[in-house]
XYZ file of C-alpha atoms in Angstrom:
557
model
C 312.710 -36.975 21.950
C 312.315 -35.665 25.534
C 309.970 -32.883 23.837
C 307.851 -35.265 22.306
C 307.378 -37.103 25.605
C 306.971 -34.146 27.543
C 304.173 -32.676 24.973
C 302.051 -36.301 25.474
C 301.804 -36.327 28.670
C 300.919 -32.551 28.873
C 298.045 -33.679 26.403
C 297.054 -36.495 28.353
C 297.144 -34.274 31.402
C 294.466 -31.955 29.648
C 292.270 -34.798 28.288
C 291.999 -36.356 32.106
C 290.555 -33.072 33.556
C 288.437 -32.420 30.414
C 284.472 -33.382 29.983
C 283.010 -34.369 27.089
C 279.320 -34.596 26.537
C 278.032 -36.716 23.483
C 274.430 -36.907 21.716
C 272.786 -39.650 19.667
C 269.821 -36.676 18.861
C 269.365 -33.739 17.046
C 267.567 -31.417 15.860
C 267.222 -28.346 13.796
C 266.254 -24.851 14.894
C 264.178 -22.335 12.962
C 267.389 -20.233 12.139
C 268.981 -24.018 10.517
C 271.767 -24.301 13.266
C 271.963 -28.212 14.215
C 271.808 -28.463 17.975
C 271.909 -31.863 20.316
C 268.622 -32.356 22.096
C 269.364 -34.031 25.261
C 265.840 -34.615 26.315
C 264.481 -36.862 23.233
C 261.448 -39.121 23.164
C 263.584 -41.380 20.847
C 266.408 -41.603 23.154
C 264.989 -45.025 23.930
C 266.552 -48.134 26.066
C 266.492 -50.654 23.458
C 268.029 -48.363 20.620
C 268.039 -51.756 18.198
C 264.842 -52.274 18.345
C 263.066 -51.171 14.840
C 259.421 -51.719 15.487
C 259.668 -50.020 19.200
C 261.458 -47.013 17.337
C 259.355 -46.256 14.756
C 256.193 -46.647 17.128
C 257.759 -44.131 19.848
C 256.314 -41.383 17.190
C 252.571 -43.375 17.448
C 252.882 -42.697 21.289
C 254.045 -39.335 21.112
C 251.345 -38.441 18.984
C 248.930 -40.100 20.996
C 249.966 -38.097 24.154
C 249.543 -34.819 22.574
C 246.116 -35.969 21.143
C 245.143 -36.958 24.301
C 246.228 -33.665 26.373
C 244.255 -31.420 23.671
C 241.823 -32.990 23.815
C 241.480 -32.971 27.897
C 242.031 -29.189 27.304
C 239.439 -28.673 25.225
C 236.808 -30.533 27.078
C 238.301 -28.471 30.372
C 237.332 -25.511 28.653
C 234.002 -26.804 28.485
C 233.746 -27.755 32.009
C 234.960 -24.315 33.046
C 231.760 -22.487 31.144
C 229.137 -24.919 32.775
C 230.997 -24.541 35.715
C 231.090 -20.560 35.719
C 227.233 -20.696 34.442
C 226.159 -22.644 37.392
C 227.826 -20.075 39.635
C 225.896 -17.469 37.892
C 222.711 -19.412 38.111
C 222.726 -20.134 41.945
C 223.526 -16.790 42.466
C 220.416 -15.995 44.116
C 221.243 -12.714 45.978
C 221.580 -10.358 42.806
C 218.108 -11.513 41.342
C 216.420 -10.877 44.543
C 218.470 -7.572 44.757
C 217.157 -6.834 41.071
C 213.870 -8.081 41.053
C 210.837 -5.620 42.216
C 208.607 -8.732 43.368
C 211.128 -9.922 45.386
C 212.197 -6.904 47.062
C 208.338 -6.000 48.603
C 208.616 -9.641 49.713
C 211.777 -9.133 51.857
C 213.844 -12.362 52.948
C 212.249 -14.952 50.749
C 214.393 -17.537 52.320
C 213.256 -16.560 55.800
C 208.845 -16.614 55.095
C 206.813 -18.461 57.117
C 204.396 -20.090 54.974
C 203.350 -22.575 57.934
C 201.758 -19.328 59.470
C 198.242 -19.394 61.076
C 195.771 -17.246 62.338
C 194.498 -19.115 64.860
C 190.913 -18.934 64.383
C 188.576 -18.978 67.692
C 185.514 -18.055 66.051
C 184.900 -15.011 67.707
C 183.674 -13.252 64.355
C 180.970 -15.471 63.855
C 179.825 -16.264 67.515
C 178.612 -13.929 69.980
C 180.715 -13.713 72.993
C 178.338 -14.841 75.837
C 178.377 -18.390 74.267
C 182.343 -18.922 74.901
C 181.419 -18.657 79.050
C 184.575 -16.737 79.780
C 185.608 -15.295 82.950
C 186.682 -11.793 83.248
C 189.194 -12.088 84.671
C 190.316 -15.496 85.180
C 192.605 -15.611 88.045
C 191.671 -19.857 88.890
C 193.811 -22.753 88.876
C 196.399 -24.177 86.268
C 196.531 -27.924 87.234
C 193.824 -29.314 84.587
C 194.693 -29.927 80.465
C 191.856 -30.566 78.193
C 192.680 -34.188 77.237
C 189.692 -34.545 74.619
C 190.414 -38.717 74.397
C 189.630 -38.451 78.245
C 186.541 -35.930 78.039
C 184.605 -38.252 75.877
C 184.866 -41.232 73.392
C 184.649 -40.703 69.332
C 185.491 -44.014 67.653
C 184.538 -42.922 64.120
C 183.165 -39.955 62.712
C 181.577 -39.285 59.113
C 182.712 -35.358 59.393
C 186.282 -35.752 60.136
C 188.096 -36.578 57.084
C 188.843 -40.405 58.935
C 189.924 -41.443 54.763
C 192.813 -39.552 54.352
C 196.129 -41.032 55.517
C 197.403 -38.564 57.762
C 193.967 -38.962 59.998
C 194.577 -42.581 60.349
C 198.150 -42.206 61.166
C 197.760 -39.157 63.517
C 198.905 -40.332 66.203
C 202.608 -40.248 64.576
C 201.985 -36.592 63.772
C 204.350 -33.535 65.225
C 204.346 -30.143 65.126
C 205.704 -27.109 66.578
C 204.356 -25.045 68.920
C 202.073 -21.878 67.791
C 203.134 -19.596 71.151
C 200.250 -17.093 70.564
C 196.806 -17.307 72.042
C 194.013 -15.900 70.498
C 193.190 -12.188 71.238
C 189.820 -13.329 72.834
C 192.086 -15.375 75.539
C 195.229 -13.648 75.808
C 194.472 -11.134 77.780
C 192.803 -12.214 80.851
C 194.796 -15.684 81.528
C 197.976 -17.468 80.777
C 197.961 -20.813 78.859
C 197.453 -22.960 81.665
C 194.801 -20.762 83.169
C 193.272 -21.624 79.977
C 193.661 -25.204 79.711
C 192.386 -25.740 83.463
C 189.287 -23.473 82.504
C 188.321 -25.112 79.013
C 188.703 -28.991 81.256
C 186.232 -27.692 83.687
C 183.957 -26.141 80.722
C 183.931 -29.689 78.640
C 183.326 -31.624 81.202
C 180.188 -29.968 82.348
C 179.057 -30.209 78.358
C 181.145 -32.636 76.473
C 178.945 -31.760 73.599
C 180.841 -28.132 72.754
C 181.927 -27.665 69.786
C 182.960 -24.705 70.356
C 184.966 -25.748 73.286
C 186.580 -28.529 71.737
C 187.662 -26.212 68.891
C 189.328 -23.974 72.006
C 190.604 -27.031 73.181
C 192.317 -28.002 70.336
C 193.439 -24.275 69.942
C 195.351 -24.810 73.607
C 196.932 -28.342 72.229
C 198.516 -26.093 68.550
C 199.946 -23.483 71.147
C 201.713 -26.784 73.390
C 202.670 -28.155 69.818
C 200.864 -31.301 70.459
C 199.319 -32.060 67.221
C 197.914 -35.596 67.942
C 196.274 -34.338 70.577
C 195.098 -31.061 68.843
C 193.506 -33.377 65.730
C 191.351 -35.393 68.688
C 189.927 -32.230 70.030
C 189.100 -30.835 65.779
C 187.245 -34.253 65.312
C 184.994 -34.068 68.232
C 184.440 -30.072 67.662
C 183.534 -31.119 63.626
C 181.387 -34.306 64.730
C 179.167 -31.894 66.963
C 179.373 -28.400 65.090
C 176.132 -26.923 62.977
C 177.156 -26.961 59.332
C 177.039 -22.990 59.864
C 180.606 -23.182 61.626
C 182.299 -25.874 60.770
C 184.661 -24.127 58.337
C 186.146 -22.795 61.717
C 187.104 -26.758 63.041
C 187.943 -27.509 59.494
C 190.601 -24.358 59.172
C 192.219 -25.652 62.367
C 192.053 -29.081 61.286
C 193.825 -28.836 58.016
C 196.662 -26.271 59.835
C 197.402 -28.996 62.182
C 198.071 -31.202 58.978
C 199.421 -28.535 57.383
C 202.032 -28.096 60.400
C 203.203 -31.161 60.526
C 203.771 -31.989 56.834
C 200.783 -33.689 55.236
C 200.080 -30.455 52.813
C 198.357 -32.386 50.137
C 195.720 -34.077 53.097
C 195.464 -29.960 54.538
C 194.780 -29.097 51.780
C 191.395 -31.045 51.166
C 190.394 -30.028 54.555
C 190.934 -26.394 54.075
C 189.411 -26.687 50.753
C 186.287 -28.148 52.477
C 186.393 -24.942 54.922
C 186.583 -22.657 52.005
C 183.509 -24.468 50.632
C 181.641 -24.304 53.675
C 182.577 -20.106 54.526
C 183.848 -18.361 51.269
C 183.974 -15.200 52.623
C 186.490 -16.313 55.886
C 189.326 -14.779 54.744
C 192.001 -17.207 57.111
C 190.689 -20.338 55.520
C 191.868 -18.663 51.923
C 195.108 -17.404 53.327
C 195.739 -20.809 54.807
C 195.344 -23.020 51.510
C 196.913 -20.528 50.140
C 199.988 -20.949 51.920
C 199.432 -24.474 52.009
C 199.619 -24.628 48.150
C 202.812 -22.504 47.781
C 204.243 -25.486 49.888
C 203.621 -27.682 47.328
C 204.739 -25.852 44.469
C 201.455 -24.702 42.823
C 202.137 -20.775 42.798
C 199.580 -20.419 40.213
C 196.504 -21.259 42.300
C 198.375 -19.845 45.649
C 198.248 -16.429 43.702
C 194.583 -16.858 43.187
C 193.925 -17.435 46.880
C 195.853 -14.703 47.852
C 194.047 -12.446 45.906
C 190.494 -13.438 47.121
C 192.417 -13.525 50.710
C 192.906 -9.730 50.147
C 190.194 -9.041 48.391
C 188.207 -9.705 51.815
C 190.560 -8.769 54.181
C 192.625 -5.620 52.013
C 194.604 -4.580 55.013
C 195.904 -7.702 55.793
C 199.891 -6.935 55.692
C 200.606 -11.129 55.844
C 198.913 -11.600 52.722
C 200.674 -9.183 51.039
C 203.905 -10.143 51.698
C 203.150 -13.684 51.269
C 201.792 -12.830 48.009
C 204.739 -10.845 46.514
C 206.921 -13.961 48.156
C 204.932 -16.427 45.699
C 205.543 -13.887 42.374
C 209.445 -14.167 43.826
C 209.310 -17.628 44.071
C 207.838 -18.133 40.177
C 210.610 -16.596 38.511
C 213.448 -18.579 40.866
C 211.297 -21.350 39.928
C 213.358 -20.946 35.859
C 216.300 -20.148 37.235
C 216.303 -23.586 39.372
C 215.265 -25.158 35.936
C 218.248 -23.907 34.064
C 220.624 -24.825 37.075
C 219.674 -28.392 36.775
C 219.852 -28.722 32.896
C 223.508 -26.953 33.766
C 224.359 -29.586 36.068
C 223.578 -32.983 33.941
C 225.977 -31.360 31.674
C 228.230 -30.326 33.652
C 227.769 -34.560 34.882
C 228.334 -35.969 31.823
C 230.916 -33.927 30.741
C 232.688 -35.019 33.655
C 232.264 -38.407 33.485
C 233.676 -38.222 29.626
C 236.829 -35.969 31.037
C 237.363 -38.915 33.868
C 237.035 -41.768 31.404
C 239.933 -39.825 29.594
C 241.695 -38.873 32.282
C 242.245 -42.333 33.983
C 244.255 -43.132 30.826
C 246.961 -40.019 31.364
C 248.531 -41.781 33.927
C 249.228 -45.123 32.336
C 250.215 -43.638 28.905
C 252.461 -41.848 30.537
C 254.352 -44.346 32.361
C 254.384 -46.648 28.719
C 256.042 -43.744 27.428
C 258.981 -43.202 29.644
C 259.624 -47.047 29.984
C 260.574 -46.885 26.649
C 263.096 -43.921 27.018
C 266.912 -44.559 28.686
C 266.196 -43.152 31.928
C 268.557 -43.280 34.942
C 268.436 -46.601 37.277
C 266.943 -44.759 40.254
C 263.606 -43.716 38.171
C 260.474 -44.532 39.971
C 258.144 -44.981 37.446
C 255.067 -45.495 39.936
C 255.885 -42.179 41.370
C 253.117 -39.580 39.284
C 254.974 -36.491 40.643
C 258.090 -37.631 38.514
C 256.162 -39.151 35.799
C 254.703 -35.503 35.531
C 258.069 -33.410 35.951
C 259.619 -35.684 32.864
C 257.092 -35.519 30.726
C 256.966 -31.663 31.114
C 260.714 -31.247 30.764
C 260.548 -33.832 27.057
C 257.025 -32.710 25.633
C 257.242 -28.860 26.698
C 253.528 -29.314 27.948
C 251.870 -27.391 31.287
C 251.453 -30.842 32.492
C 251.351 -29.134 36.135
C 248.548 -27.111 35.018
C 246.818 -30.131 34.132
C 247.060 -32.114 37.053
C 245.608 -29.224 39.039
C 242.451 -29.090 36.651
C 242.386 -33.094 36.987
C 241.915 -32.412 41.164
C 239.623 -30.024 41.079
C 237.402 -31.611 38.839
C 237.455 -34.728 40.949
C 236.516 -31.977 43.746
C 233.358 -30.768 41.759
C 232.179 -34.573 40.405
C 232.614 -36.003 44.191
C 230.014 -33.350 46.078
C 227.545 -32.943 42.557
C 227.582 -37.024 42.807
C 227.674 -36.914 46.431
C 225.080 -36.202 49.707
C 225.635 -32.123 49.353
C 223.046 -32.142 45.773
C 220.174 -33.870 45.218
C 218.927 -33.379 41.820
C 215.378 -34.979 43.156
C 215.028 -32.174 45.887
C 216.031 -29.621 43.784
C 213.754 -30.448 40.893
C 210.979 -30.845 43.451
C 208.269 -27.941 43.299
C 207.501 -26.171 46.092
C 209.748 -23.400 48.110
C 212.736 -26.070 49.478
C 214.380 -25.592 46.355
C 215.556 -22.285 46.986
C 217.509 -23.708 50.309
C 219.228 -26.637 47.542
C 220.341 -23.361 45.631
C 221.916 -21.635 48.699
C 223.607 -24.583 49.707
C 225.053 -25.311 46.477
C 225.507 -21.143 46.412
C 228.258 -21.795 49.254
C 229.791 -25.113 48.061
C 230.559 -23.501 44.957
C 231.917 -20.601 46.831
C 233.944 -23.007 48.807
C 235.423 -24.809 45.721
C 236.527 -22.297 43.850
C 238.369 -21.159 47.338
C 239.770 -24.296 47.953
C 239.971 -25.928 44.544
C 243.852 -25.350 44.920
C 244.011 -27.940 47.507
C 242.215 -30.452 46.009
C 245.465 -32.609 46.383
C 245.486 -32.324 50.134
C 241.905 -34.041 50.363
C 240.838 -37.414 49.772
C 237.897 -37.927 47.728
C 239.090 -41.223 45.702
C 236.088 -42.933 44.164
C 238.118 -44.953 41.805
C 241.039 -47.378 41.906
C 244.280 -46.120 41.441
C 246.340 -47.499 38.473
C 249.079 -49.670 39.730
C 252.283 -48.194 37.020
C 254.525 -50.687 38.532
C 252.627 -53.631 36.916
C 252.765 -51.889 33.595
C 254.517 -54.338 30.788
C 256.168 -52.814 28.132
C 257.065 -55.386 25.227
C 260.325 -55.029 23.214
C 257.714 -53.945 20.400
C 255.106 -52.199 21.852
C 252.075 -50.422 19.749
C 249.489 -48.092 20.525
C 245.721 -49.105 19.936
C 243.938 -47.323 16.625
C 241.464 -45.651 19.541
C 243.945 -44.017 22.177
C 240.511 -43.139 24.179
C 238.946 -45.973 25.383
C 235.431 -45.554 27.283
C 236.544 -47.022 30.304
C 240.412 -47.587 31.946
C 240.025 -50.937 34.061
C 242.700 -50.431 36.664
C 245.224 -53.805 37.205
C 244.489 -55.809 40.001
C 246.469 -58.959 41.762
C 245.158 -60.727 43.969
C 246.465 -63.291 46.144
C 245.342 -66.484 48.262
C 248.169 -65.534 50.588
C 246.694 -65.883 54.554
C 248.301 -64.098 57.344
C 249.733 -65.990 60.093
C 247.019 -66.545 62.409
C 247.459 -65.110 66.511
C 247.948 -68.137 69.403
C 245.140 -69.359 71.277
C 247.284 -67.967 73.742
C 247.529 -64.044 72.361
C 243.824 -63.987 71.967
C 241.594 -62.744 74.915
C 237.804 -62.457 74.919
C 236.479 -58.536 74.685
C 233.341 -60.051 77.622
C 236.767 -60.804 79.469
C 238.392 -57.220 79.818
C 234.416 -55.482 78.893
C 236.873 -54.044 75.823
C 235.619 -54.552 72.102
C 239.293 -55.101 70.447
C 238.009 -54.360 66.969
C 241.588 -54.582 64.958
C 239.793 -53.027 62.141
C 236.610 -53.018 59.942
C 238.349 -53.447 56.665
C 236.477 -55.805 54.566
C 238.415 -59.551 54.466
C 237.961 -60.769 51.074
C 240.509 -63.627 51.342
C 239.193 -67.165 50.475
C 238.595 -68.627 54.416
C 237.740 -71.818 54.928
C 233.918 -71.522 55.510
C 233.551 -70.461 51.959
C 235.286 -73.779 50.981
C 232.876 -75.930 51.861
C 229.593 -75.679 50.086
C 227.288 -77.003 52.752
C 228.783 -74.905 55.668
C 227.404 -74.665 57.818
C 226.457 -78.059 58.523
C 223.236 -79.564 60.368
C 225.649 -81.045 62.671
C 227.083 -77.777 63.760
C 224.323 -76.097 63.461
C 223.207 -78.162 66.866
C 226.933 -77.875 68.364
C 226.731 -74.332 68.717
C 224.850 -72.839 71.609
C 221.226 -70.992 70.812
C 222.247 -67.866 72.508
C 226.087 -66.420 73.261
C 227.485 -66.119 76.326
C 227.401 -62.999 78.309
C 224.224 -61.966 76.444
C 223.836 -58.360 77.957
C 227.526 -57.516 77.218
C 226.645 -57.911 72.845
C 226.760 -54.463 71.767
C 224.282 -55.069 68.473
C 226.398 -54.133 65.445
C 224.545 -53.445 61.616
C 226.850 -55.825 59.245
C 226.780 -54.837 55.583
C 226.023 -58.432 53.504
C 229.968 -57.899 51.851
C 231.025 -57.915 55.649
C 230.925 -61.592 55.911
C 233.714 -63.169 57.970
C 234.256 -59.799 59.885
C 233.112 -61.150 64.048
């Protein structure tokens, strides 16, 4: 009897400092040993319920339908992504290509150059009147508006747009004088010398074409243009290409290409064999993107001028630019796919996070499980479906990376399908931000680009019978919104002080109120009434700092 006792209680000694570890689930290997599988999408909460149980395999098949096919539209992304790297890789086709090579830094041509024509080839030099040397004042400038009066003139382009706005017109300066002035007086020297000329014969073509010379080298191209219209109202026919070539590089210069080029076009039509008037509607035509007739301009350029090193350059520069002229075509065909495809993969991806958190609501999960918490969400789904759901979350931030600066200020599909040579500087800049994504694509997390609302989890309801829809993919995830007509307690009349008070602006914050105030209440706010209450002008008028107010900004003071 004592033994018996003595053997129970050694059992019941045992069984107190023993575990034992039960399961509801299992499953059977390859080899046909029946194991327990503790982490089971149908260990659910509500066990009893049927319909919830026998659609748990309806969500489970949706999540793995909807993570293949994110994977396979990632591997999609990846190969536009890695072709528009090779695309905007500018620097090996330039290294490669002959054309480009003879034409040096492409990027780094100056196709606003100018000869800066005096007319020294066509005149004989006792008719410019210059000193030798000039060693006179500096104090004068040949102010042409000043020197004499041209309201209108039938030989100065006065049609075109850029004439009748020139007085808006800039330019930079030219810094080189011509070789007939440059060596016997400075740039003032000059400018006090052609002042005294014109006004002893304010009739000079030829000195007004100086004089607007001296105004390209200051960079003043208003006042340049005034000096080119008085020097083509008075010039023979003989040598007015030389005022028209200045006239359309002053245009040219300060970006109204397609009005240069009519005037240059007018000086080639007056002097075909001046080579500068071809070279400079030449140049003027590679601005705009027509290489085609640039090329054909260059080559009469050189054809009467052979030696002329600028044109040769310039020329091989244009054959450069032609065939970076397909490659920008196939980078922008790359990037509406790469757009779209990216816009499909979000439309997809915004439904991850929700069909994830219906899932594990379902499961028996431990009392302290934050279900609003992604990083979690992520970790348990990993650890139940066996998926690289890390992997994918990763790919999710870096394509929100890649669709927030294509969509954003850094590209501009309109520049960079524009013709002319500024596409080549869209290609280098999205050269380096593709360079700098694929460096920092890693830490996509650590950045903020959010362009969408986040998906409130906590709000998700989860029915004792839930079902998944036929289409697990719709086209767009509408995040779930509350809102509330709650107000916050207003401040005191005593806590509030006036900014023209303490000459501080106590801005609390420029966050937009959309609560429901009270002057949206009343339809006919504000009234006539109040409308003569309130003062005409504010107090303290010169202490209003003036402030732009978006039209959603109402209600913000």
């Amino acid at each position: 009897m004592l033994f018996a006792k003595l053997s129970c209680l050694f059992i019941v000694w045992i069984l107190f400092f023993c575990e034992i570890h039960a399961s509801n689930h299992w499953m059977v290997t390859e080899s046909g040993l029946i194991q327990p599988r503790l982490e089971s999408p149908f260990d659910m909460a509500r066990p009893y319920d049927l319909l919830a149980f026998l659609n748990q395999e309806k969500r489970w098949d949706s999540i793995f339908d909807l993570f293949n096919e994110l994977e396979r539209r990632q591997i999609e992304i990846d190969k536009l992504w890695a072709d528009v790297g090779r695309y905007t890789d500018v620097g090996r086709q330039i290294a490669e290509d002959d054309d480009c090579l003879k034409a040096g830094n492409v990027n780094v041509i100056d196709w606003y150059a100018a000869l800066l024509e005096d007319g020294s080839n066509k005149i004989h030099p006792n008719e410019f009147l210059l000193p030798n040397p000039y060693y006179g004042p500096n104090s004068d400038i040949p102010d042409c508006k000043r020197i004499s009066s041209l309201t209108f003139s039938m030989f100065a382009f006065e049609h075109l747009t850029s004439m009748r706005q020139r007085g808006n017109l800039t330019a930079n300066p030219e810094f080189v004088l011509p070789e007939l002035i440059s060596p016997i007086m400075t740039i003032d020297q000059y400018g006090h010398w052609l002042t005294g000329v014109l006004r002893r014969n304010s009739s000079s073509w030829l000195h007004y074409h100086m004089a607007s010379l001296y105004w390209r080298v200051r960079g003043s191209a208003p006042k340049a243009i005034e000096c080119s219209r008085r020097a083509l109202h008075y010039a023979p026919r003989v040598y007015k290409d030389v005022a028209l070539g200045s006239l359309g590089m002053v245009l040219h210069r300060s970006g109204k290409t397609d009005d240069a080029i009519i005037v240059l076009n007018a000086a080639v039509e007056h002097d075909p064999k001046n080579y500068v008037s071809h070279f400079s509607i030449a140049n003027a035509y590679t601005v705009i993107g027509e290489f085609n007739t640039s090329l054909k301009f260059y080559d009469k350029t050189l054809k009467l001028n052979p030696r002329m090193e600028l044109a040769i350059k310039h020329k091989y520069g244009v054959l450069c630019h032609t065939k970076l002229a397909i490659r920008i075509k196939e980078i922008r065909e790359t990037l509406n796919k790469l757009r779209e495809e990216l816009n499909d993969y979000n439309q997809k991806e915004a439904v991850w996070p929700k069909m994830q958190a219906e899932f594990l609501r379902t499961l028996k999960n431990g009392e302290e499980f934050d279900y609003r918490n992604i990083e979690k969400n992520s970790d348990k789904m990993s650890a139940i479906t066996g998926l690289d759901i890390k992997k994918l979350k990763t790919q999710i931030e870096k394509n929100s990376l890649v669709k927030y600066f294509i969509d954003g200020p850094m590209y501009s599909d309109e520049k960079l399908g524009k013709p002319g040579i500024d596409a080549i500087d869209t290609i280098y800049s999205l050269e380096r931000l593709i360079e700098h994504i694929n460096k920092n694509g890693h830490n996509a997390a650590e950045t903020s680009f959010q362009t969408e609302k986040p998906i409130d989890l906590n709000n998700i309801n989860v029915k004792p019978t839930p079902s998944i829809p036929d289409n697990p993919f719709p086209n767009e995830a509408k995040p779930v919104t509350h809102t509330t007509n709650e107000k916050k307690p207003t401040k005191s009349s005593g806590e509030l002080t006036s900014e023209y008070e303490t000459g501080i602006f106590m801005y609390e914050s420029m966050t937009i109120n959309r609560n429901v105030e009270d002057f949206d209440k009343e339809v006919e706010w504000p009234s006539d009434e109040l409308c003569k209450v309130v003062p005409k002008m504010p107090r303290n008028l010169d202490s209003v700092i003036p402030v732009f107010l978006p039209f959603e900004n109402k209600g913000i003071r």
